[in-house]
Amino acid sequence: MERVMMKGNEALAEGAIRAGCRFFFGYPITPQNEIPEYMARRLPEVGGVFLQAESEVSAINMVYGAGGAGARVLTSSSGPGISLKLEGISYIAGAQVPCVIVNVARGGPGLGGLTPSQADYFQATKGGGHGDYRLLVYAPGNAQEMVDLMGLAFDKAEEYRNPVMILTDAIMGQMMEPVVLPPLRTVTAEQPWATTGKQGRKKPNLINSLGIVGEELERINIELQAKYDRMAAAEARYEADGTAEADLIVVAYGTSSRVARSAIARLRQEGKKVGLFRPVTLWPFPQAVLASLAADGKRFLVVEMSAGQLVEDVILAVNDRAKVSFFGKLNGTVPTVREVYDRIRSLLPEGGEG
Amino acid sequence: MERVMMKGNEALAEGAIRAGCRFFFGYPITPQNEIPEYMARRLPEVGGVFLQAESEVSAINMVYGAGGAGARVLTSSSGPGISLKLEGISYIAGAQVPCVIVNVARGGPGLGGLTPSQADYFQATKGGGHGDYRLLVYAPGNAQEMVDLMGLAFDKAEEYRNPVMILTDAIMGQMMEPVVLPPLRTVTAEQPWATTGKQGRKKPNLINSLGIVGEELERINIELQAKYDRMAAAEARYEADGTAEADLIVVAYGTSSRVARSAIARLRQEGKKVGLFRPVTLWPFPQAVLASLAADGKRFLVVEMSAGQLVEDVILAVNDRAKVSFFGKLNGTVPTVREVYDRIRSLLPEGGEG
Amino acid sequence: MAKITIDEERCKGCELCISVCPKKILGLAERINSQGYHFVETKGEGCIGCAFCARICPDVVIEVYK
Amino acid sequence: MAKITIDEERCKGCELCISVCPKKILGLAERINSQGYHFVETKGEGCIGCAFCARICPDVVIEVYK
Amino acid sequence: MKKIFAYPRALTQKRTHYCPGCTHGIIHRLVAEAIDDLDIQERTIGIAPVGCAVLAYDYFDLDFQEAAHGRAPAVATGIKRVHPEAIVFSYQGDGDLASIGMAEIIHAAARGEKITVIFVNNTVYGMTGGQMAPTTLPGQKTTTSPYGRDTATVGYPIRVCELLATLDGPAYLARVSVHDPAHIVRAGKAIRQAFAMQMAGKGFSLVEVLSSCPTNWGMTPVQALSWIKEKMIPYYPLGVFRAPEEVTGDDV
Amino acid sequence: MKKIFAYPRALTQKRTHYCPGCTHGIIHRLVAEAIDDLDIQERTIGIAPVGCAVLAYDYFDLDFQEAAHGRAPAVATGIKRVHPEAIVFSYQGDGDLASIGMAEIIHAAARGEKITVIFVNNTVYGMTGGQMAPTTLPGQKTTTSPYGRDTATVGYPIRVCELLATLDGPAYLARVSVHDPAHIVRAGKAIRQAFAMQMAGKGFSLVEVLSSCPTNWGMTPVQALSWIKEKMIPYYPLGVFRAPEEVTGDDV
Amino acid sequence: MTYEIICAGFGGQGVMLIGQLLAYGGMLEGKEVTWFPSYGPEMRGGTANCSVVVSDQPVGSPVVAEPDGLIALNGPSLMRFMGSVKPGGVIVYNASLINEVPEDRPEVRLFGIAANELAEKLGNDKVGNMIALGAFLGLSKVVGLASIEAALKEVLPERRHHLIPLNISALHKGWALVEG
Amino acid sequence: MTYEIICAGFGGQGVMLIGQLLAYGGMLEGKEVTWFPSYGPEMRGGTANCSVVVSDQPVGSPVVAEPDGLIALNGPSLMRFMGSVKPGGVIVYNASLINEVPEDRPEVRLFGIAANELAEKLGNDKVGNMIALGAFLGLSKVVGLASIEAALKEVLPERRHHLIPLNISALHKGWALVEG
Ligand SMILES: Cc1ncc(C[n+]2csc(CCOP(=O)(O)OP(=O)(O)O)c2C)c(N)n1
Ligand SMILES: Cc1ncc(C[n+]2csc(CCOP(=O)(O)OP(=O)(O)O)c2C)c(N)n1
Ligand code: SF4
Ligand code: SF4
Ligand code: SF4
Ligand code: SF4
Ligand code: SF4
Ligand code: SF4
Ligand SMILES: [Mg+2]
Ligand SMILES: [Mg+2]
């Protein structure tokens, strides 16, 4: 199969088109501009619509409209823009509208910088907008996964009628890697629940998240929570590389997982038993697997480009059954292979902390 | 001292004025409208400025401007509006601008409803806007604390140059209770770091959160994290009612803590040993105290009006040293005293699960 | 000859129809409906079917026949 | 009699000043500055101190004396 | 006898939650009548705002989406781009459209987005209890302008039709009122015209309707209609602000 | 010999990060000259936008706040309300002001907020690499209108001065250009006028400056200036769109 | 002692006001009190209710689920809340709008007053709520009449203070009904 | 085997392009590759660099901290990166802009070429980057010349394809310098 070199951002965009996405609404922001720019060129070629919205707020509400109308629709942004989209994301989750949202994360807080970051993990997996809602969150580990998880994202969004987020970072989005592209899919915008005009239906379709009477809102939330439980049971994904035989397991995703992989490769050459656990879904977090690894007596090192976010989920999963160490790089900087290598070494039996 | 009946929202507003707050920028949203309406009447009386912004986005950026200019400034909103403010909040945190933000939480997600909720806990304490930032988060337990914590909020905001959030809910904001008001304070807007025009200073003052070069952003973040560490060490607050002798400790804040208090009162009348642990700061979370209670062999019941958010912090604090049960009411409904009473009973030795 | 019908339960007693009826034949009833409103009723004869009342009624209480 | 001074290190070699000088006495140097730009230099005499060059320079490279 | 004024088909039978005498109800009916008239019920999609009309979807027998406060034009854009053959309209209040949603309405208009906007200007935030709106008149008291709107500190009301008329995108812009039966008839025609414009693919259409809020104005419904006539219309002149040639002569 | 053209005091010595020939630099200098001229450096507070001018605070020797993208007018409002005696200005690009920040600029203008806005219209998003802006000309190619701006699908450019001129709040609105020395002089006067207006407490003032982006237009700096003259000015006519009587006759 | 009350009725009948008076009056007597409102989705009209708690101790939940006392000014409110009143509790309802009591509650004290007609007799059809409150106070004695009278000054906006005497007569009228 | 390269220079000197060619060429040879760009805060001009990894195995970190090879087209870049090159590594630098090598690195192969002058001789002053790449390939042999030539078609946009022959000559010119 033919390999082509693509930037991660372009792989996401082409992956969406291959998955049948024909609508993109977004607003420029570095480091994800290749996505809208690619879409602007490419969507008209496949009969789709690219529209640059006047803001991220507007973009996410266009997505809400288009997704509610039954279409496969994508938007993408980074830190400040994702923050602006949160009201809309909460609406989309509450109204159970399928769509895919990409966050190519950059350093924060505030205006921050253009360098990669993993400090939007909480925002994607727990906090973010108001209310009890969940996104299915994928964290691709390479350009190929950018394509493949994008396809999955659209399918899952529709299956669960839930927004799906792809959380990646400036490095993953800007780097080029070879990818193999799947064939082009075409899907229709006809969903039985979507707004299309009544078209002979007895009951009009309604897309909303309003429960002005208390019990109505409780009903909505019970329905949502039941769905999240189903998702939690069925959708956790991860990559476990050498975790069974490992003494120490590094937990990392995205760019950190790649740096960790390089460090681990070096350590393995030296005969050390180090594994890599890479959550592919950040929500649902693959906690059962981690819990059982913890029960097997492993110890863990969480590497992330933040002050410590993923590490909370790891601790919650492991829940005092294993020791969890943390190596975080603050926003704006990426750990070097040597730093991670040194940190792992220091944790291994012969190392400092033992 | 004279007691006056005030709605929680009004107590917050008057509390702010007594604390020297002279600027309010906000946008109407139920169930917090009494705050801007009170401010609209009251601020002109004390020489302050009330301005209704065109949106929450604009309001929070006015706050950023006014706070950056050295003033004591307040804004308030609820779910959807707070979500819209998150980009601005991230900027304010990043630029280290003091201000106070009130969230009178209502049911979500999306448009949700007007009933109270505690499902914005994660948003306030972890997630929310992009990047690694923290708010100091107070959760008042009655109208008096609405006044008192508001005063503290302004002092702490200035002390740490950090945004402070008061997280309360529709019931706490709408209910009336007697309060005793502190005297009126007047403070100046003259902070050495604030924008005022150079006024003879050699170096201009700059309020920003930009670190376009990687290391600059890392420096900003290191400074922020060091501050958060100081805050975590010094600012945790809680109320512990009968926790030392308790068999079971209910952990709850805001409206849930009041319902729990009623249920506990009934149980105590029946001779049961039940305590109440009420975090007054949600961030920093008073985890050391909880950890030591856990070490003493207590068990815990977390009561909250959400699908389970505070409970994660309790588990993280307790970290498998104690059993943590959870009773959550989904958005839009408040647990009744009887429900909480029954749940506690079922957990007590003679009860079901025992 | 014209006449109107009034859906009493929908009426909120706002009196807008009363204010525009050129024949001044509308008025509020003594009784209230289940929403608690004194609803509108015709107090006299002479409806000309101008439909002013129906047109201004925010609650689509009135239909007009002619 | 007029003259201009050029802060070579600030110049980005955009040529805007060259394009507006009525006396056509400005041009780019062979050498580059530490930013990598060929900077502007006066290539001839006859400056009239019109300050067109200074006014259009986005990098405030030029000062004018008269 | 023939029924000459009937309950519109495009409305459900549900009773509204609006206050007695609130003209939101009249405007709903006019929209429904236009939809009936143009026979587009089966292909019309409405967008409800956040405002007193938040439950509009309960009253119209149409597919609907509930938009976030102010974002209805963006939601409408998303829908219309997916279903270009559908008739898409938003129904928005003055707080919704002219305050928080200002960027969205201007850009939808500038894009010439082929949607119809029903803009209900009642000079206040009705739903949230009568706060000041961008359209609150100078001196008008509201809960957030308790001393009366002071233009020196909070500025001047915004005339939305005049503002949008500076853009090239709109095909039809009109301001109407519903304070008496004659004006209601004209308002109905304008609304019909706006929908017709969309059906003809001409571009963005908006009808601003001067509407009452007796509750927050602190008046009886009847007084409120006089207030529209006496206070609002002088500040917000009625008329057509943009129309393709063929309709400029319309009596609206 | 006397120095007749000198480095302005209100600028720092720092070299800018702007592309060669980018007229942002000229506009910076004009602002600094106005501040020098009016002798207000010690009491002026600037708001930097998110856009190519994001680092403006490095170049002006003034107190500054960095605003979130599009929100500079709100930030300026917050500052001005705290320090009414200060001179507060924002410096914003066309993406910043006319796209994401549309609601903020309209409302600041409608409020008659006593601030000055320097609005740099270069028809593209410079900083992010040349995407379409609300001011991109019909047919103009950008990275997000790769086939040229198609007004049928993405609508028409927005003329900000004309739009704001429908409001009652602004005291001074002017559009100028910096494509040649003569126009630069006039632009400088307009900017000075806008600040003077604020000093006199007259209300909101805005100067729209037609500016080049050689990098994203794919032209040499010199070509870019011709493009302003030949393409932009016909679409964005220069002139004063609002002024108190005493300055209407200004030659700007 | 903790006493919990629900006041309910159509919007516009003044149930919020009598709840506030109860709470304010309680506070003036040195009690701990809370007042909490709850509205229906209607903008105006519809039904509304409020919870009031008067206690010797700090009040826990301000939301009353099982009241000691209920003032129901219309039918739907009586229907909705009467079943939750504690045994031994007090219910005052508006007999002007309620012809039939929907439920049999022998273990509570049930008292119907023709609030509308009585109010009209007092010359102002808006004070039915005060008459009901007076009756409720007479039966429950949860707060003294004098405290409610004092509370009127605090709760009513200045521009309504001329109505205080009227309100006081209505209170007394109600009290007299149950005393009588 | 994993080979890591940094290409660095002023913006506009074409360092991103030669990095992409290296990666693309590697891919065409069946290798795993990554390319990653890094820009300064300047909008245009300033310095820029990219990291390229060519490997037999899936690539871990795409950010190269200790390169095996460095192509430095200006002084600041050589200054910044030469110290991090691994012992045994290769450095090609642009002698047209660098008079003096800032550091002594006896354990690496250091090769200066007058890229600007050579490019001008080829008739297009933009191809200095290709000459440097050619030289680097000649020294490092990390990717074959033929693969780079094939990559040119993929990497250059269609409208620049007429420049491919010129670029190929520049590549060969550079290669010849180190062979010769
Ligand atoms: C983001 C957000 N901000 C604020 C609100 C609260 N809110 C609900 S309706 C409304 C204003 C409604 O006023 P208007 O649009 O004029 O409609 P009306 O009720 O007058 O018809 C506001 C501010 C909200 N729901 N969401
Ligand atoms: C919320 C948010 N959205 C998007 C961006 C990315 N962004 C930075 S600058 C810019 C556009 C700048 O264009 P303009 O305002 O025209 O200024 P110019 O660079 O052309 O001077 C954008 C979209 C951001 N930083 N924040
Ligand atoms: S149709 Fe005309 S005359 Fe008849 S009741 Fe209605 S308004 Fe009066
Ligand atoms: S206008 Fe309608 S709602 Fe109002 S009183 Fe008349 S019939 Fe009733
Ligand atoms: S001052 Fe005038 S004449 Fe002299 S160099 Fe500059 S542009 Fe040329
Ligand atoms: S205009 Fe300024 S930067 Fe441009 S070439 Fe002339 S002196 Fe240099
Ligand atoms: S509050 Fe005003 S706008 Fe809303 S329903 Fe009532 S009268 Fe109508
Ligand atoms: S990108 Fe355009 S606007 Fe930005 S600095 Fe370069 S030329 Fe100027
Ligand atoms: Mg309104
Ligand atoms: Mg621009």
PDB file of C-alpha atoms and ligand atoms in Angstrom, chain C residues 4 17 20-26 42 46-54 62 64, ligand 3:
ATOM      1  CA  ILE C   4     -66.067  34.432  17.008  1.00  0.00           C
ATOM      2  CA  CYS C  17     -58.664  41.829  22.116  1.00  0.00           C
ATOM      3  CA  VAL C  20     -59.178  46.612  19.752  1.00  0.00           C
ATOM      4  CA  CYS C  21     -62.706  45.373  19.183  1.00  0.00           C
ATOM      5  CA  PRO C  22     -64.425  48.155  17.234  1.00  0.00           C
ATOM      6  CA  LYS C  23     -67.791  46.971  18.472  1.00  0.00           C
ATOM      7  CA  LYS C  24     -66.710  46.876  22.110  1.00  0.00           C
ATOM      8  CA  ILE C  25     -68.397  43.546  22.615  1.00  0.00           C
ATOM      9  CA  LEU C  26     -65.627  41.714  24.411  1.00  0.00           C
ATOM     10  CA  THR C  42     -68.519  38.176  24.262  1.00  0.00           C
ATOM     11  CA  GLY C  46     -72.883  42.921  16.640  1.00  0.00           C
ATOM     12  CA  CYS C  47     -69.626  41.221  15.721  1.00  0.00           C
ATOM     13  CA  ILE C  48     -68.614  42.339  12.249  1.00  0.00           C
ATOM     14  CA  GLY C  49     -65.945  39.683  11.749  1.00  0.00           C
ATOM     15  CA  CYS C  50     -63.141  42.190  11.445  1.00  0.00           C
ATOM     16  CA  ALA C  51     -60.851  39.710  13.208  1.00  0.00           C
ATOM     17  CA  PHE C  52     -59.005  42.487  14.998  1.00  0.00           C
ATOM     18  CA  CYS C  53     -59.426  40.535  18.201  1.00  0.00           C
ATOM     19  CA  ALA C  54     -58.035  37.354  16.695  1.00  0.00           C
ATOM     20  CA  ILE C  62     -60.055  33.338  18.955  1.00  0.00           C
ATOM     21  CA  VAL C  64     -63.542  34.135  13.441  1.00  0.00           C
TER      22      VAL C  64
HETATM   23  S1  SF4 I   3     -64.167  40.063  15.025  1.00  0.00           S
HETATM   24 FE1  SF4 I   3     -64.052  42.254  15.273  1.00  0.00          FE
HETATM   25  S2  SF4 I   3     -66.094  42.845  15.956  1.00  0.00           S
HETATM   26 FE2  SF4 I   3     -65.989  40.648  16.176  1.00  0.00          FE
HETATM   27  S3  SF4 I   3     -65.368  40.396  18.322  1.00  0.00           S
HETATM   28 FE3  SF4 I   3     -63.518  40.404  17.095  1.00  0.00          FE
HETATM   29  S4  SF4 I   3     -62.832  42.485  17.102  1.00  0.00           S
HETATM   30 FE4  SF4 I   3     -64.944  42.512  17.810  1.00  0.00          FE
END
